[in-house]
CSV table of C-alpha atoms in Angstrom, one decimal:
chain,number,residue,atom,x,y,z
A,952,MET,CA,60.8,56.9,117.9
A,953,TRP,CA,63.4,58.7,119.0
A,954,GLY,CA,64.0,60.3,115.5
A,955,LEU,CA,62.8,63.5,113.8
A,956,PRO,CA,60.1,62.9,111.4
A,957,ASP,CA,60.1,61.7,108.2
A,958,GLY,CA,59.1,65.2,106.9
A,959,HIS,CA,61.9,66.8,108.9
A,960,ILE,CA,64.3,64.7,107.5
A,961,LYS,CA,63.2,65.2,104.1
A,962,THR,CA,63.6,68.9,104.9
A,963,LEU,CA,67.2,68.7,106.0
A,964,GLU,CA,68.3,66.7,103.2
A,965,LEU,CA,67.1,69.5,101.2
A,966,GLN,CA,68.8,71.9,103.1
A,967,ARG,CA,71.7,70.0,102.7
A,968,LYS,CA,71.7,69.6,99.1
A,969,SER,CA,71.5,73.4,98.8
A,970,SER,CA,74.0,74.2,100.7
A,971,LYS,CA,75.7,72.1,98.9
A,972,SER,CA,74.9,73.4,95.3
A,973,LEU,CA,75.4,77.0,97.2
A,974,GLU,CA,79.0,75.9,98.3
A,975,ASP,CA,79.5,74.7,94.7
A,976,GLU,CA,78.6,78.2,93.4
A,977,ILE,CA,80.8,80.2,95.5
A,978,GLU,CA,83.6,77.7,94.7
A,979,ARG,CA,83.2,78.2,91.0
A,980,THR,CA,82.4,81.3,91.1
A,981,LYS,CA,86.3,81.9,92.6
A,982,GLN,CA,87.6,80.1,90.4
A,983,GLN,CA,86.2,82.5,87.8
A,984,ASP,CA,87.3,85.0,89.4
A,985,LYS,CA,90.7,83.9,89.7
A,986,LEU,CA,90.6,83.0,86.0
A,987,LYS,CA,89.6,86.8,84.8
A,988,THR,CA,92.4,88.1,87.1
A,989,PHE,CA,95.4,86.0,85.3
A,990,GLU,CA,93.7,86.7,81.8
A,991,SER,CA,93.5,90.3,82.5
A,992,HIS,CA,98.0,90.1,83.5
A,993,PHE,CA,98.5,87.5,81.1
A,994,PHE,CA,97.4,89.6,77.7
A,995,ASN,CA,99.1,92.6,79.4
A,996,MET,CA,102.2,90.6,79.4
A,997,VAL,CA,101.8,89.5,75.8
A,998,SER,CA,101.0,92.7,75.2
A,999,SER,CA,104.1,93.8,76.8
A,1000,GLN,CA,106.2,91.6,74.7
A,1001,LYS,CA,104.9,92.5,71.8
A,1002,LYS,CA,106.3,96.0,72.8
A,1003,ASN,CA,109.3,94.9,73.0
A,1004,PHE,CA,109.8,93.1,69.9
A,1005,ASP,CA,109.2,96.3,68.7
A,1006,SER,CA,112.3,97.6,70.2
A,1007,PHE,CA,114.3,94.4,69.5
A,1008,TYR,CA,117.3,95.0,67.2
A,1009,LEU,CA,120.9,92.9,66.7
A,1010,VAL,CA,123.5,94.3,65.1
A,1011,PHE,CA,125.2,93.0,62.3
A,1012,GLU,CA,128.4,94.2,60.4
A,1013,ASN,CA,127.8,97.6,62.1
A,1014,THR,CA,124.7,98.0,60.9
A,1015,LYS,CA,121.2,97.7,63.3
A,1016,VAL,CA,118.6,95.5,62.1
A,1017,ASP,CA,115.3,95.3,64.0
A,1018,GLY,CA,112.4,92.8,64.3
A,1019,VAL,CA,111.4,90.5,61.8
A,1020,ALA,CA,114.6,91.3,59.7
A,1021,SER,CA,117.1,90.6,62.9
A,1022,ALA,CA,115.3,87.0,63.3
A,1023,ASN,CA,115.4,86.4,59.2
A,1024,ASN,CA,119.3,87.3,59.1
A,1025,LEU,CA,120.3,85.7,62.1
A,1026,ASP,CA,119.0,82.8,60.8
A,1027,ASP,CA,120.4,83.2,57.7
A,1028,LEU,CA,123.9,83.5,59.6
A,1029,ILE,CA,123.2,80.2,61.8
A,1030,PHE,CA,122.2,78.5,58.5
A,1031,HIS,CA,126.0,79.6,57.2
A,1032,LEU,CA,127.7,78.8,59.6
A,1033,LYS,CA,126.6,75.3,60.1
A,1034,SER,CA,127.2,74.8,56.6
A,1035,ARG,CA,130.4,75.7,57.0
A,1036,GLY,CA,130.7,73.5,59.8
A,1037,ALA,CA,130.8,75.8,62.7
A,1038,ALA,CA,131.5,74.1,65.9
A,1039,ARG,CA,128.5,75.0,68.7
A,1040,PRO,CA,130.8,77.5,70.5
A,1041,HIS,CA,132.1,79.5,67.6
A,1042,VAL,CA,128.0,80.3,67.0
A,1043,HIS,CA,127.1,81.0,70.7
A,1044,SER,CA,130.3,83.7,70.4
A,1045,VAL,CA,129.0,84.9,67.0
A,1046,ILE,CA,125.4,85.2,68.0
A,1047,SER,CA,127.0,87.3,71.7
A,1048,LYS,CA,128.7,89.4,69.2
A,1049,ILE,CA,125.8,90.6,67.0
A,1050,ASP,CA,123.2,91.0,70.2
A,1051,THR,CA,125.3,93.9,71.6
A,1052,HIS,CA,122.5,94.7,73.8
A,1053,GLY,CA,121.6,91.3,75.5
A,1054,SER,CA,118.0,91.9,73.5
A,1055,LEU,CA,117.8,88.0,72.4
A,1056,PHE,CA,118.4,87.5,76.8
A,1057,ASN,CA,115.6,90.4,76.9
A,1058,ALA,CA,113.4,88.8,74.9
A,1059,ALA,CA,113.7,84.9,76.2
A,1060,ARG,CA,113.1,86.6,79.7
A,1061,ILE,CA,109.8,88.0,78.8
A,1062,PHE,CA,108.3,84.6,77.2
A,1063,TYR,CA,109.6,83.2,80.5
A,1064,VAL,CA,108.1,85.5,83.0
A,1065,ILE,CA,104.8,85.2,81.2
A,1066,CYS,CA,105.5,81.2,81.6
A,1067,LYS,CA,106.2,81.0,84.9
A,1068,ILE,CA,102.7,83.4,85.4
A,1069,ILE,CA,100.9,80.3,83.7
A,1070,GLU,CA,102.3,78.1,86.1
A,1071,GLU,CA,101.6,79.7,89.3
A,1072,HIS,CA,98.3,81.0,88.8
A,1073,LEU,CA,97.4,78.3,86.8
A,1074,SER,CA,98.9,75.9,89.6
A,1075,ASP,CA,97.1,72.3,90.7
A,1076,SER,CA,97.4,74.4,93.8
A,1077,GLU,CA,95.6,76.8,92.9
A,1078,GLY,CA,92.5,74.4,91.4
A,1079,PHE,CA,93.2,74.4,87.8
A,1080,ASP,CA,94.7,71.6,85.4
A,1081,GLU,CA,97.4,70.8,83.3
A,1082,LYS,CA,94.5,71.2,80.0
A,1083,THR,CA,93.8,75.1,81.5
A,1084,ARG,CA,97.6,75.8,81.2
A,1085,GLU,CA,98.4,73.7,78.0
A,1086,LYS,CA,95.2,76.4,76.7
A,1087,TYR,CA,97.6,79.6,78.0
A,1088,TYR,CA,100.3,78.9,76.5
A,1089,GLN,CA,99.2,77.9,73.6
A,1090,THR,CA,97.7,81.3,73.3
A,1091,LEU,CA,100.9,82.8,74.3
A,1092,ILE,CA,102.5,80.4,71.2
A,1093,TYR,CA,99.7,81.8,68.8
A,1094,PHE,CA,100.0,85.4,70.2
A,1095,THR,CA,104.0,86.1,69.7
A,1096,ASP,CA,105.1,87.2,66.7
A,1097,PHE,CA,106.5,84.3,64.8
A,1098,ALA,CA,109.5,85.6,64.5
A,1099,LEU,CA,110.2,86.5,67.7
A,1100,LEU,CA,109.4,82.9,68.2
A,1101,ARG,CA,112.3,82.0,66.8
A,1102,LEU,CA,115.0,84.0,68.2
A,1103,ILE,CA,113.8,82.6,71.5
A,1104,CYS,CA,114.3,79.3,70.0
A,1105,ILE,CA,117.6,80.2,69.3
A,1106,TYR,CA,118.3,82.0,72.6
A,1107,THR,CA,117.2,78.2,74.1
A,1108,ALA,CA,119.2,76.1,71.6
A,1109,TYR,CA,122.8,78.5,72.0
A,1110,PHE,CA,122.9,79.3,75.6
A,1111,PRO,CA,120.9,76.3,76.8
A,1112,GLU,CA,122.9,77.1,80.7
A,1113,SER,CA,121.2,80.2,80.8
A,1114,LYS,CA,118.3,79.3,83.8
A,1115,ILE,CA,115.5,80.8,81.4
A,1116,ALA,CA,116.4,78.3,78.5
A,1117,SER,CA,117.3,75.6,80.3
A,1118,HIS,CA,113.2,76.1,82.1
A,1119,ILE,CA,112.1,77.0,78.6
A,1120,THR,CA,113.2,73.7,77.0
A,1121,ALA,CA,112.2,71.4,80.2
A,1122,ASN,CA,109.0,72.9,80.0
A,1123,LYS,CA,106.7,70.0,78.9
A,1124,ILE,CA,103.8,71.6,77.6
A,1125,LEU,CA,105.8,74.4,75.5
A,1126,ARG,CA,107.9,70.8,74.2
A,1127,ARG,CA,104.0,69.1,73.4
A,1128,ILE,CA,103.1,72.4,71.3
A,1129,SER,CA,105.9,72.8,70.1
A,1130,LYS,CA,105.9,69.4,68.4
A,1131,ARG,CA,102.5,69.6,67.5
A,1132,SER,CA,103.4,73.0,65.9
A,1133,GLY,CA,106.5,72.6,63.9
A,1134,LEU,CA,108.7,74.8,66.4
A,1135,GLY,CA,110.5,71.7,67.8
A,1136,LYS,CA,111.6,71.2,63.8
A,1137,TYR,CA,112.7,74.3,63.5
A,1138,ILE,CA,115.0,74.2,66.7
A,1139,SER,CA,116.3,70.4,65.4
A,1140,ASP,CA,117.3,72.6,62.6
A,1141,ILE,CA,119.0,75.6,63.5
A,1142,SER,CA,120.7,73.5,66.4
A,1143,LEU,CA,124.3,72.2,66.2
């Protein structure tokens, strides 16, 4: 008697459902826009990482060695020192002398910054989940030159006191990906 006729109730219910559907679509569009903005920034940073690696070098016995060759030489040197029973502080010291211009730190720093961008822009509070973050961490690993990944692993293994190294090694998603990809074994092999 005091209520609305059935037709009006159905109309109101349809309007409520339509409004909810429109709100959901607006939220999906916002998330897609956030993701597009993130991806643009992310891929620019990955590109910058590659450009930086193009100028990466270490100095072995007064000879500047760049790129992949520097990673190979450093690997060989670490494995040689390990086979001779060198202690971690000695290997740390040798790496520091070879890395005269902080190239390892800079390479790790860029990787760290990209990781921070993933964490901050794709956080739970921004409406994203761990699965989404893992997808972009995996993309970062795939798009990072393998020699550069090895150098970053060396940095994290021999400079664990660095905030950058500790952040990279503490990242549970990166640890999971490293285990699956074989990088975890590499880290174990080079570490003392």
